[in-house]
Structure formats: C-alpha cells, structure tokens
PDB file of C-alpha atoms in Angstrom:
ATOM      1  CA  MET A  20      82.981 151.211  92.161  1.00  0.00           C
ATOM      2  CA  PRO A  21      84.585 149.588  89.041  1.00  0.00           C
ATOM      3  CA  HIS A  22      84.221 152.945  87.212  1.00  0.00           C
ATOM      4  CA  PHE A  23      85.865 154.770  90.116  1.00  0.00           C
ATOM      5  CA  ALA A  24      88.783 152.334  90.041  1.00  0.00           C
ATOM      6  CA  GLN A  25      89.128 152.895  86.297  1.00  0.00           C
ATOM      7  CA  ARG A  26      89.296 156.660  86.852  1.00  0.00           C
ATOM      8  CA  LEU A  27      92.054 156.184  89.406  1.00  0.00           C
ATOM      9  CA  GLN A  28      93.948 154.061  86.911  1.00  0.00           C
ATOM     10  CA  ALA A  29      93.559 156.711  84.222  1.00  0.00           C
ATOM     11  CA  MET A  30      94.932 159.285  86.667  1.00  0.00           C
ATOM     12  CA  GLU A  31      97.845 156.906  87.356  1.00  0.00           C
ATOM     13  CA  ILE A  32      96.991 156.734  91.054  1.00  0.00           C
ATOM     14  CA  GLY A  33      98.183 153.443  92.510  1.00  0.00           C
ATOM     15  CA  GLY A  34      99.553 151.733  95.581  1.00  0.00           C
ATOM     16  CA  GLU A  35      98.527 152.989  98.999  1.00  0.00           C
ATOM     17  CA  ALA A  36      96.990 156.182  97.594  1.00  0.00           C
ATOM     18  CA  ARG A  37      94.687 154.112  95.362  1.00  0.00           C
ATOM     19  CA  GLU A  38      93.634 151.901  98.280  1.00  0.00           C
ATOM     20  CA  ARG A  39      92.835 154.910 100.474  1.00  0.00           C
ATOM     21  CA  ALA A  40      90.852 156.557  97.670  1.00  0.00           C
ATOM     22  CA  ILE A  41      88.744 153.418  97.161  1.00  0.00           C
ATOM     23  CA  LEU A  42      88.109 153.094 100.902  1.00  0.00           C
ATOM     24  CA  GLY A  43      87.036 156.727 101.012  1.00  0.00           C
ATOM     25  CA  GLU A  44      84.686 156.248  98.066  1.00  0.00           C
ATOM     26  CA  TRP A  45      83.065 153.260  99.772  1.00  0.00           C
ATOM     27  CA  GLU A  46      82.600 155.280 102.946  1.00  0.00           C
ATOM     28  CA  ASN A  47      81.164 158.440 101.398  1.00  0.00           C
ATOM     29  CA  ALA A  48      79.285 157.273  98.311  1.00  0.00           C
ATOM     30  CA  TYR A  49      77.849 153.969  99.523  1.00  0.00           C
ATOM     31  CA  LEU A  50      77.906 153.564 103.302  1.00  0.00           C
ATOM     32  CA  ARG A  51      77.259 157.056 104.628  1.00  0.00           C
ATOM     33  CA  PRO A  52      73.860 157.437 102.877  1.00  0.00           C
ATOM     34  CA  CYS A  53      72.765 154.073 104.375  1.00  0.00           C
ATOM     35  CA  PHE A  54      74.140 154.990 107.781  1.00  0.00           C
ATOM     36  CA  GLY A  55      72.207 158.264 107.683  1.00  0.00           C
ATOM     37  CA  ARG A  56      68.940 156.343 107.484  1.00  0.00           C
ATOM     38  CA  LEU A  57      69.499 154.777 110.917  1.00  0.00           C
ATOM     39  CA  ASP A  58      67.944 156.490 113.907  1.00  0.00           C
ATOM     40  CA  PRO A  59      70.342 158.304 116.284  1.00  0.00           C
ATOM     41  CA  ASP A  60      70.347 155.520 118.878  1.00  0.00           C
ATOM     42  CA  GLN A  61      71.272 152.925 116.246  1.00  0.00           C
ATOM     43  CA  GLN A  62      73.998 155.168 114.869  1.00  0.00           C
ATOM     44  CA  ALA A  63      75.472 155.635 118.352  1.00  0.00           C
ATOM     45  CA  ALA A  64      75.372 151.886 119.077  1.00  0.00           C
ATOM     46  CA  PHE A  65      77.047 151.157 115.736  1.00  0.00           C
ATOM     47  CA  LEU A  66      79.880 153.647 116.234  1.00  0.00           C
ATOM     48  CA  ASP A  67      80.385 152.386 119.791  1.00  0.00           C
ATOM     49  CA  LEU A  68      81.567 149.018 118.433  1.00  0.00           C
ATOM     50  CA  ALA A  69      85.282 148.271 118.203  1.00  0.00           C
ATOM     51  CA  ASN A  70      87.189 149.698 115.232  1.00  0.00           C
ATOM     52  CA  ALA A  71      90.604 148.211 114.441  1.00  0.00           C
ATOM     53  CA  HIS A  72      91.064 150.298 111.269  1.00  0.00           C
ATOM     54  CA  LYS A  73      91.422 153.844 112.582  1.00  0.00           C
ATOM     55  CA  GLU A  74      94.955 154.305 111.264  1.00  0.00           C
ATOM     56  CA  ASP A  75      94.797 152.838 107.737  1.00  0.00           C
ATOM     57  CA  GLY A  76      92.632 155.384 105.966  1.00  0.00           C
ATOM     58  CA  THR A  77      89.378 153.516 106.529  1.00  0.00           C
ATOM     59  CA  GLY A  78      86.432 155.717 107.474  1.00  0.00           C
ATOM     60  CA  PRO A  79      84.604 155.151 110.773  1.00  0.00           C
ATOM     61  CA  ILE A  80      81.649 153.316 109.231  1.00  0.00           C
ATOM     62  CA  LEU A  81      83.677 150.961 107.044  1.00  0.00           C
ATOM     63  CA  GLY A  82      86.163 150.495 109.913  1.00  0.00           C
ATOM     64  CA  VAL A  83      83.416 149.157 112.183  1.00  0.00           C
ATOM     65  CA  ILE A  84      82.176 146.863 109.400  1.00  0.00           C
ATOM     66  CA  ARG A  85      85.660 145.510 108.652  1.00  0.00           C
ATOM     67  CA  THR A  86      86.240 144.851 112.351  1.00  0.00           C
ATOM     68  CA  ASN A  87      82.869 143.389 113.320  1.00  0.00           C
ATOM     69  CA  GLY A  88      81.223 142.084 110.158  1.00  0.00           C
ATOM     70  CA  PHE A  89      79.954 138.488 110.304  1.00  0.00           C
ATOM     71  CA  GLU A  90      79.679 136.438 107.124  1.00  0.00           C
ATOM     72  CA  VAL A  91      76.057 136.147 106.023  1.00  0.00           C
ATOM     73  CA  ALA A  92      76.023 132.514 104.940  1.00  0.00           C
ATOM     74  CA  GLY A  93      73.237 131.528 102.577  1.00  0.00           C
ATOM     75  CA  VAL A  94      72.848 134.966 100.971  1.00  0.00           C
ATOM     76  CA  VAL A  95      74.715 135.080  97.656  1.00  0.00           C
ATOM     77  CA  ASP A  96      74.849 137.835  95.076  1.00  0.00           C
ATOM     78  CA  PRO A  97      73.633 136.440  91.737  1.00  0.00           C
ATOM     79  CA  GLU A  98      76.147 138.661  89.935  1.00  0.00           C
ATOM     80  CA  PRO A  99      79.565 136.937  90.278  1.00  0.00           C
ATOM     81  CA  HIS A 100      81.530 140.091  89.436  1.00  0.00           C
ATOM     82  CA  ASN A 101      80.081 141.808  92.520  1.00  0.00           C
ATOM     83  CA  GLY A 102      81.967 139.473  94.849  1.00  0.00           C
ATOM     84  CA  GLY A 103      79.001 137.351  95.836  1.00  0.00           C
ATOM     85  CA  GLU A 104      79.491 137.592  99.619  1.00  0.00           C
ATOM     86  CA  TYR A 105      77.870 139.685 102.314  1.00  0.00           C
ATOM     87  CA  ALA A 106      78.672 140.621 105.891  1.00  0.00           C
ATOM     88  CA  ALA A 107      76.447 141.961 108.666  1.00  0.00           C
ATOM     89  CA  VAL A 108      77.036 143.988 111.812  1.00  0.00           C
ATOM     90  CA  CYS A 109      74.886 142.998 114.782  1.00  0.00           C
ATOM     91  CA  LYS A 110      73.996 145.326 117.632  1.00  0.00           C
ATOM     92  CA  ILE A 111      74.375 142.686 120.362  1.00  0.00           C
ATOM     93  CA  MET A 112      76.130 139.666 118.863  1.00  0.00           C
ATOM     94  CA  CYS A 113      79.136 141.708 117.703  1.00  0.00           C
ATOM     95  CA  ARG A 114      79.819 142.459 121.373  1.00  0.00           C
ATOM     96  CA  ILE A 115      80.343 138.804 122.274  1.00  0.00           C
ATOM     97  CA  ASN A 116      83.977 138.190 123.126  1.00  0.00           C
ATOM     98  CA  HIS A 117      86.285 135.729 121.400  1.00  0.00           C
ATOM     99  CA  SER A 118      87.735 132.530 122.835  1.00  0.00           C
ATOM    100  CA  CYS A 119      89.758 129.766 121.178  1.00  0.00           C
ATOM    101  CA  SER A 120      87.566 127.394 123.213  1.00  0.00           C
ATOM    102  CA  PRO A 121      84.155 128.860 122.369  1.00  0.00           C
ATOM    103  CA  SER A 122      80.897 127.870 124.012  1.00  0.00           C
ATOM    104  CA  ALA A 123      78.608 129.065 121.214  1.00  0.00           C
ATOM    105  CA  ASP A 124      78.445 129.623 117.491  1.00  0.00           C
ATOM    106  CA  ARG A 125      76.573 132.116 115.342  1.00  0.00           C
ATOM    107  CA  LEU A 126      74.152 131.111 112.613  1.00  0.00           C
ATOM    108  CA  PHE A 127      72.501 133.305 110.015  1.00  0.00           C
ATOM    109  CA  ASP A 128      68.887 132.226 109.587  1.00  0.00           C
ATOM    110  CA  VAL A 129      67.721 133.156 106.097  1.00  0.00           C
ATOM    111  CA  PRO A 130      63.910 132.919 106.699  1.00  0.00           C
ATOM    112  CA  SER A 131      64.051 135.369 109.628  1.00  0.00           C
ATOM    113  CA  PHE A 132      66.982 137.290 108.084  1.00  0.00           C
ATOM    114  CA  ALA A 133      68.612 137.398 111.497  1.00  0.00           C
ATOM    115  CA  PHE A 134      71.592 135.928 113.321  1.00  0.00           C
ATOM    116  CA  GLN A 135      71.064 133.299 115.990  1.00  0.00           C
ATOM    117  CA  LEU A 136      73.425 132.412 118.826  1.00  0.00           C
ATOM    118  CA  ARG A 137      73.537 128.660 119.525  1.00  0.00           C
ATOM    119  CA  ALA A 138      75.309 126.831 122.334  1.00  0.00           C
ATOM    120  CA  THR A 139      77.880 124.234 121.251  1.00  0.00           C
ATOM    121  CA  ARG A 140      78.427 122.795 124.736  1.00  0.00           C
ATOM    122  CA  SER A 141      76.943 123.076 128.226  1.00  0.00           C
ATOM    123  CA  ILE A 142      77.072 126.619 129.623  1.00  0.00           C
ATOM    124  CA  LYS A 143      76.761 127.189 133.349  1.00  0.00           C
ATOM    125  CA  CYS A 144      74.446 129.814 134.777  1.00  0.00           C
ATOM    126  CA  GLY A 145      76.353 133.121 134.949  1.00  0.00           C
ATOM    127  CA  GLU A 146      79.184 131.890 132.700  1.00  0.00           C
ATOM    128  CA  GLU A 147      80.260 134.292 129.962  1.00  0.00           C
ATOM    129  CA  ILE A 148      79.396 133.130 126.451  1.00  0.00           C
ATOM    130  CA  PHE A 149      82.199 133.134 123.885  1.00  0.00           C
ATOM    131  CA  VAL A 150      82.365 132.651 120.125  1.00  0.00           C
ATOM    132  CA  SER A 151      85.446 132.151 117.979  1.00  0.00           C
ATOM    133  CA  TYR A 152      86.780 134.601 115.397  1.00  0.00           C
ATOM    134  CA  CYS A 153      89.519 132.314 114.025  1.00  0.00           C
ATOM    135  CA  ASN A 154      90.409 128.730 113.093  1.00  0.00           C
ATOM    136  CA  VAL A 155      90.640 127.159 116.540  1.00  0.00           C
ATOM    137  CA  LEU A 156      92.690 124.185 115.311  1.00  0.00           C
ATOM    138  CA  GLU A 157      95.613 126.419 114.311  1.00  0.00           C
ATOM    139  CA  PRO A 158      98.580 126.803 116.742  1.00  0.00           C
ATOM    140  CA  ALA A 159      98.304 129.594 119.319  1.00  0.00           C
ATOM    141  CA  SER A 160     100.924 131.741 117.556  1.00  0.00           C
ATOM    142  CA  SER A 161      98.964 131.634 114.276  1.00  0.00           C
ATOM    143  CA  ARG A 162      95.702 132.405 116.056  1.00  0.00           C
ATOM    144  CA  GLN A 163      97.239 135.323 117.930  1.00  0.00           C
ATOM    145  CA  ALA A 164      98.745 136.776 114.742  1.00  0.00           C
ATOM    146  CA  TYR A 165      95.377 136.632 112.989  1.00  0.00           C
ATOM    147  CA  LEU A 166      93.465 138.085 115.948  1.00  0.00           C
ATOM    148  CA  ALA A 167      95.968 140.919 116.349  1.00  0.00           C
ATOM    149  CA  SER A 168      94.707 142.434 113.092  1.00  0.00           C
ATOM    150  CA  TYR A 169      91.378 142.925 114.868  1.00  0.00           C
ATOM    151  CA  GLY A 170      92.970 144.371 117.986  1.00  0.00           C
ATOM    152  CA  ILE A 171      92.303 141.182 119.973  1.00  0.00           C
ATOM    153  CA  ASN A 172      94.782 139.745 122.448  1.00  0.00           C
ATOM    154  CA  CYS A 173      93.266 136.399 123.406  1.00  0.00           C
ATOM    155  CA  ALA A 174      93.890 135.295 126.994  1.00  0.00           C
ATOM    156  CA  CYS A 175      91.928 132.032 126.938  1.00  0.00           C
ATOM    157  CA  THR A 176      93.377 128.902 128.539  1.00  0.00           C
ATOM    158  CA  SER A 177      94.714 127.518 125.254  1.00  0.00           C
ATOM    159  CA  CYS A 178      96.543 130.778 124.521  1.00  0.00           C
ATOM    160  CA  ALA A 179      98.051 131.129 127.993  1.00  0.00           C
ATOM    161  CA  SER A 180     101.760 130.271 128.216  1.00  0.00           C
ATOM    162  CA  PRO A 181     102.916 127.562 127.787  1.00  0.00           C
ATOM    163  CA  THR A 182     100.839 126.626 124.735  1.00  0.00           C
ATOM    164  CA  ALA A 183     102.864 123.643 123.472  1.00  0.00           C
ATOM    165  CA  PHE A 184     100.579 120.974 124.962  1.00  0.00           C
ATOM    166  CA  SER A 185      97.362 122.512 123.631  1.00  0.00           C
ATOM    167  CA  ASP A 186      98.997 123.250 120.259  1.00  0.00           C
ATOM    168  CA  ALA A 187     100.121 119.643 119.914  1.00  0.00           C
ATOM    169  CA  ARG A 188      96.641 118.331 120.679  1.00  0.00           C
ATOM    170  CA  ARG A 189      94.957 120.704 118.230  1.00  0.00           C
ATOM    171  CA  LEU A 190      97.364 119.869 115.430  1.00  0.00           C
ATOM    172  CA  ALA A 191      96.871 116.176 116.164  1.00  0.00           C
ATOM    173  CA  LEU A 192      93.108 116.688 115.977  1.00  0.00           C
ATOM    174  CA  ARG A 193      93.496 118.075 112.466  1.00  0.00           C
ATOM    175  CA  ALA A 194      95.527 115.025 111.454  1.00  0.00           C
ATOM    176  CA  SER A 195      92.996 112.708 113.098  1.00  0.00           C
ATOM    177  CA  ILE A 196      90.267 113.914 110.729  1.00  0.00           C
ATOM    178  CA  GLU A 197      92.366 112.921 107.717  1.00  0.00           C
ATOM    179  CA  ALA A 198      93.065 109.492 109.250  1.00  0.00           C
ATOM    180  CA  ILE A 199      89.410 108.551 109.860  1.00  0.00           C
ATOM    181  CA  GLU A 200      88.785 107.076 106.415  1.00  0.00           C
ATOM    182  CA  ASP A 201      92.050 105.099 106.339  1.00  0.00           C
ATOM    183  CA  ASN A 202      91.387 103.674 109.803  1.00  0.00           C
ATOM    184  CA  PHE A 203      87.862 102.723 108.798  1.00  0.00           C
ATOM    185  CA  ASP A 204      88.953 100.989 105.584  1.00  0.00           C
ATOM    186  CA  ALA A 205      91.690  99.065 107.411  1.00  0.00           C
ATOM    187  CA  TRP A 206      89.212  97.962 110.090  1.00  0.00           C
ATOM    188  CA  LEU A 207      86.602  96.917 107.553  1.00  0.00           C
ATOM    189  CA  ALA A 208      89.156  94.835 105.640  1.00  0.00           C
ATOM    190  CA  ASP A 209      90.703  93.108 108.668  1.00  0.00           C
ATOM    191  CA  PRO A 210      88.382  90.800 110.652  1.00  0.00           C
ATOM    192  CA  LEU A 211      91.137  90.328 113.255  1.00  0.00           C
ATOM    193  CA  LEU A 212      90.763  93.922 114.430  1.00  0.00           C
ATOM    194  CA  ALA A 213      88.339  94.359 117.337  1.00  0.00           C
ATOM    195  CA  ASP A 214      84.774  95.362 116.529  1.00  0.00           C
ATOM    196  CA  ASP A 215      85.186  98.577 118.486  1.00  0.00           C
ATOM    197  CA  TYR A 216      88.576  99.427 116.949  1.00  0.00           C
ATOM    198  CA  THR A 217      87.538 102.642 115.150  1.00  0.00           C
ATOM    199  CA  ILE A 218      84.966 103.492 117.812  1.00  0.00           C
ATOM    200  CA  LYS A 219      87.642 103.589 120.510  1.00  0.00           C
ATOM    201  CA  ILE A 220      89.903 105.741 118.325  1.00  0.00           C
ATOM    202  CA  SER A 221      87.189 108.340 117.787  1.00  0.00           C
ATOM    203  CA  LEU A 222      86.073 108.242 121.429  1.00  0.00           C
ATOM    204  CA  ARG A 223      89.635 109.066 122.487  1.00  0.00           C
ATOM    205  CA  TRP A 224      89.655 112.046 120.148  1.00  0.00           C
ATOM    206  CA  ILE A 225      86.261 113.184 121.392  1.00  0.00           C
ATOM    207  CA  SER A 226      87.713 113.139 124.906  1.00  0.00           C
ATOM    208  CA  VAL A 227      90.503 115.452 123.695  1.00  0.00           C
ATOM    209  CA  ILE A 228      87.941 117.689 121.981  1.00  0.00           C
ATOM    210  CA  GLU A 229      85.947 117.997 125.198  1.00  0.00           C
ATOM    211  CA  GLN A 230      89.076 118.740 127.245  1.00  0.00           C
ATOM    212  CA  GLU A 231      90.025 121.498 124.791  1.00  0.00           C
ATOM    213  CA  GLU A 232      86.370 122.644 124.673  1.00  0.00           C
ATOM    214  CA  LEU A 233      86.266 122.395 120.898  1.00  0.00           C
ATOM    215  CA  GLU A 234      82.792 120.943 120.432  1.00  0.00           C
ATOM    216  CA  ALA A 235      82.091 123.722 117.920  1.00  0.00           C
ATOM    217  CA  SER A 236      84.838 122.435 115.608  1.00  0.00           C
ATOM    218  CA  ASP A 237      84.439 120.168 112.594  1.00  0.00           C
ATOM    219  CA  ALA A 238      86.637 117.607 114.344  1.00  0.00           C
ATOM    220  CA  TYR A 239      83.754 116.875 116.717  1.00  0.00           C
ATOM    221  CA  ARG A 240      81.365 116.265 113.810  1.00  0.00           C
ATOM    222  CA  HIS A 241      83.806 114.040 111.927  1.00  0.00           C
ATOM    223  CA  HIS A 242      84.467 111.755 114.890  1.00  0.00           C
ATOM    224  CA  LEU A 243      80.804 111.524 115.888  1.00  0.00           C
ATOM    225  CA  HIS A 244      79.987 110.568 112.307  1.00  0.00           C
ATOM    226  CA  ALA A 245      82.752 107.934 112.348  1.00  0.00           C
ATOM    227  CA  ILE A 246      81.278 106.359 115.490  1.00  0.00           C
ATOM    228  CA  VAL A 247      77.752 106.298 114.060  1.00  0.00           C
ATOM    229  CA  ARG A 248      79.034 104.740 110.847  1.00  0.00           C
ATOM    230  CA  ALA A 249      80.940 102.058 112.745  1.00  0.00           C
ATOM    231  CA  TYR A 250      77.851 101.084 114.727  1.00  0.00           C
ATOM    232  CA  VAL A 251      75.829 100.920 111.511  1.00  0.00           C
ATOM    233  CA  VAL A 252      78.401  98.655 109.899  1.00  0.00           C
ATOM    234  CA  LEU A 253      78.313  96.475 113.023  1.00  0.00           C
ATOM    235  CA  GLY A 254      74.522  96.264 112.880  1.00  0.00           C
ATOM    236  CA  ASP A 255      74.242  97.847 116.331  1.00  0.00           C
ATOM    237  CA  VAL A 256      71.192 100.100 116.140  1.00  0.00           C
ATOM    238  CA  GLU A 257      71.353 101.103 119.821  1.00  0.00           C
ATOM    239  CA  GLY A 258      74.866 102.509 119.441  1.00  0.00           C
ATOM    240  CA  ALA A 259      74.009 104.170 116.111  1.00  0.00           C
ATOM    241  CA  VAL A 260      70.987 105.944 117.635  1.00  0.00           C
ATOM    242  CA  LYS A 261      72.877 106.960 120.796  1.00  0.00           C
ATOM    243  CA  TYR A 262      75.721 108.723 118.990  1.00  0.00           C
ATOM    244  CA  GLY A 263      73.515 109.695 116.066  1.00  0.00           C
ATOM    245  CA  LYS A 264      71.411 111.776 118.437  1.00  0.00           C
ATOM    246  CA  ILE A 265      74.527 113.628 119.636  1.00  0.00           C
ATOM    247  CA  LEU A 266      75.515 114.220 116.011  1.00  0.00           C
ATOM    248  CA  GLY A 267      72.001 115.408 115.199  1.00  0.00           C
ATOM    249  CA  LEU A 268      72.034 117.861 118.099  1.00  0.00           C
ATOM    250  CA  TRP A 269      75.398 119.176 116.879  1.00  0.00           C
ATOM    251  CA  ALA A 270      73.914 119.712 113.421  1.00  0.00           C
ATOM    252  CA  LEU A 271      70.867 121.423 114.945  1.00  0.00           C
ATOM    253  CA  GLY A 272      73.171 123.851 116.725  1.00  0.00           C
ATOM    254  CA  GLN A 273      75.131 124.536 113.558  1.00  0.00           C
ATOM    255  CA  SER A 274      72.312 124.853 111.052  1.00  0.00           C
ATOM    256  CA  GLY A 275      69.113 125.288 113.049  1.00  0.00           C
ATOM    257  CA  ARG A 276      67.612 122.377 111.097  1.00  0.00           C
ATOM    258  CA  GLN A 277      66.150 119.293 112.754  1.00  0.00           C
ATOM    259  CA  ASP A 278      66.160 116.960 109.744  1.00  0.00           C
ATOM    260  CA  MET A 279      69.433 115.226 110.668  1.00  0.00           C
ATOM    261  CA  LEU A 280      68.374 114.825 114.311  1.00  0.00           C
ATOM    262  CA  LYS A 281      65.098 113.203 113.238  1.00  0.00           C
ATOM    263  CA  LYS A 282      66.940 110.766 110.955  1.00  0.00           C
ATOM    264  CA  MET A 283      69.577 109.895 113.529  1.00  0.00           C
ATOM    265  CA  GLU A 284      66.948 109.168 116.198  1.00  0.00           C
ATOM    266  CA  ASP A 285      65.114 106.773 113.856  1.00  0.00           C
ATOM    267  CA  PRO A 286      66.328 103.134 114.143  1.00  0.00           C
ATOM    268  CA  GLU A 287      64.822 102.319 110.747  1.00  0.00           C
ATOM    269  CA  TYR A 288      66.935 104.992 109.090  1.00  0.00           C
ATOM    270  CA  HIS A 289      70.102 103.244 110.278  1.00  0.00           C
ATOM    271  CA  ARG A 290      68.818  99.781 109.380  1.00  0.00           C
ATOM    272  CA  GLY A 291      68.007 101.025 105.902  1.00  0.00           C
ATOM    273  CA  ARG A 292      71.502 102.275 105.150  1.00  0.00           C
ATOM    274  CA  PRO A 293      73.382 100.309 102.422  1.00  0.00           C
ATOM    275  CA  ASP A 294      76.303  99.596 104.788  1.00  0.00           C
ATOM    276  CA  TRP A 295      74.046  98.230 107.545  1.00  0.00           C
ATOM    277  CA  ALA A 296      75.672  95.182 109.247  1.00  0.00           C
ATOM    278  CA  MET A 297      78.350  95.061 106.530  1.00  0.00           C
ATOM    279  CA  ARG A 298      81.088  93.920 108.912  1.00  0.00           C
ATOM    280  CA  VAL A 299      78.838  91.215 110.328  1.00  0.00           C
ATOM    281  CA  CYS A 300      78.201  89.920 106.800  1.00  0.00           C
ATOM    282  CA  MET A 301      81.898  90.053 105.953  1.00  0.00           C
ATOM    283  CA  ASP A 302      82.780  88.103 109.100  1.00  0.00           C
ATOM    284  CA  HIS A 303      80.218  85.488 108.137  1.00  0.00           C
ATOM    285  CA  ASP A 304      81.580  85.195 104.620  1.00  0.00           C
ATOM    286  CA  GLU A 305      85.097  84.835 106.038  1.00  0.00           C
ATOM    287  CA  ALA A 306      83.950  81.999 108.272  1.00  0.00           C
ATOM    288  CA  LEU A 307      82.362  80.188 105.331  1.00  0.00           C
ATOM    289  CA  ASP A 308      85.565  80.516 103.297  1.00  0.00           C
ATOM    290  CA  MET A 309      87.525  78.860 106.100  1.00  0.00           C
TER     291      MET A 309
END
C-alpha cells in the first residue's frame, strides 16, 4: 500500500480522488482475495451486516469492516509502520445493538482467538443484550454525533429527550474520578474527618452509576477501588473483601482473568498491603502527640 500511495503522489492525484483510489486498492488487492476464500454462507452473512459507507467510495467489503469492526485488543503488529492495530468482524456479535447504558461488554480472548460477550450487570430473562459503541460518559449530543457516522440513532433512556439530567450526572461522574485521589489524601491527612468519609462519597457515585446503568464504565472500577483502599487503610478486612470481590468480578468480566478476584477474596492479601491500617496507626500517633 505505501508503494501505491507513492504512485498516486507521482501522478499528482490528491484529495478526495486519492482517498477513493486507496480505498479501492484495499478492496480489490487485499480484501477481495481473502473474502473469496469464505464459503458462500459466510460471504452472505458478512454482506448482510450493516454498511454505513455506501456513498463515500468504500467498497462493500471494506464498508462492512469500517462499520462493524471491533478492536482486537492484545494482538499487535510488531512492525510499527504497519499501524499496529487490528479489527475483526464477528458473525453474531456484530449484530448486537448499541445502548449508552449497556448490559454487556466484548472481550477478545487471545488464547482462543475469539471474542467473548460478558455481562456487566444483571440481565433479566428475555431482556435484550446491549453493548456500547461510544464513550458513554460523553453528553448525549456528542454520543449521537459520533454514532451518526455509523448510521445509528440511539433511542436509549439516556438519549431520550430531555437529556440534561443524565448528561449532568455523566459529566459529574467523569469529574468524580479525578477527585478520588484528592479526597483520599485529604481524608488521610485529617483525623477529624469520619472514617467512612471517602467510602460514603464513592458509594453515592456507585448509586448514580447503577441508576444510569453504567457498570461497564471505568467510573465503576475507580470507585470500587477507592472503597477497597479505604477499608484497607482502616484495617477493616471484612469491608475490603466485600467490595474487593465486587471489583474482582468486574475485572473478570472485563478481562476474563480470575487473578484479581482471587486476590480480592483473600483476607491475607489485604492485610499484607503496605497501607494496611495506616489511618488507624496515624490516629494512634496523633493521640500520643496530644
């Protein structure tokens, strides 16, 4: 492809014509031979997927890939100049609809070289499963503008008019992540603040997360981690294990790995952390100073 681009440059072909020529080259020289190796049923299923690029010069194969391709995390091209990233089109998973309050997330499992669908919250029997195709903490207008490029008009609860209340909560959630460390440091330095000061802050945000059905977001992980850390600093192993298990289950859903869950369920892991009972020790030192 670099040589083809150089030929276009030598022919002084630029702008939109250059872009269309490159898209055509991708389609005919690279993708069509691969597509031809699929059996007829697979070809039909592939071309039956949505294509939001029918009017921009993209061929039918590349159009389906650009519309439906999922990032293949964990598979990296060793040659940096080749871009280093891959995408995959899935026969079934690419048909799962979008929601800004998703109930599941997709995970690429390298050992099996396959995508997995993992629940991020409780799903009722018969309830449609949704994943998210955008940053769910962005305002509704930004999400809608991004989704429009894929031909998606989201009608989930958070996108239904009026959106101001949901937008305000999602923007506040983003800010709450940045405030976690400052709140923790202030609490650790001030023995007059209640022991559950940071715990209550994060529990309030978790309540908002659950109301917005955003358990798949990083905000959920950050606040669960803040609660576990607070209980560790307080020397409360019961609380650390309770919320650590929830955090471990979240990580299991995101990565498919059980190592964090096993650590978080182990009381000795929490007792062995360097910040174990740190606030208790600080309170004791403060009392001695007085």
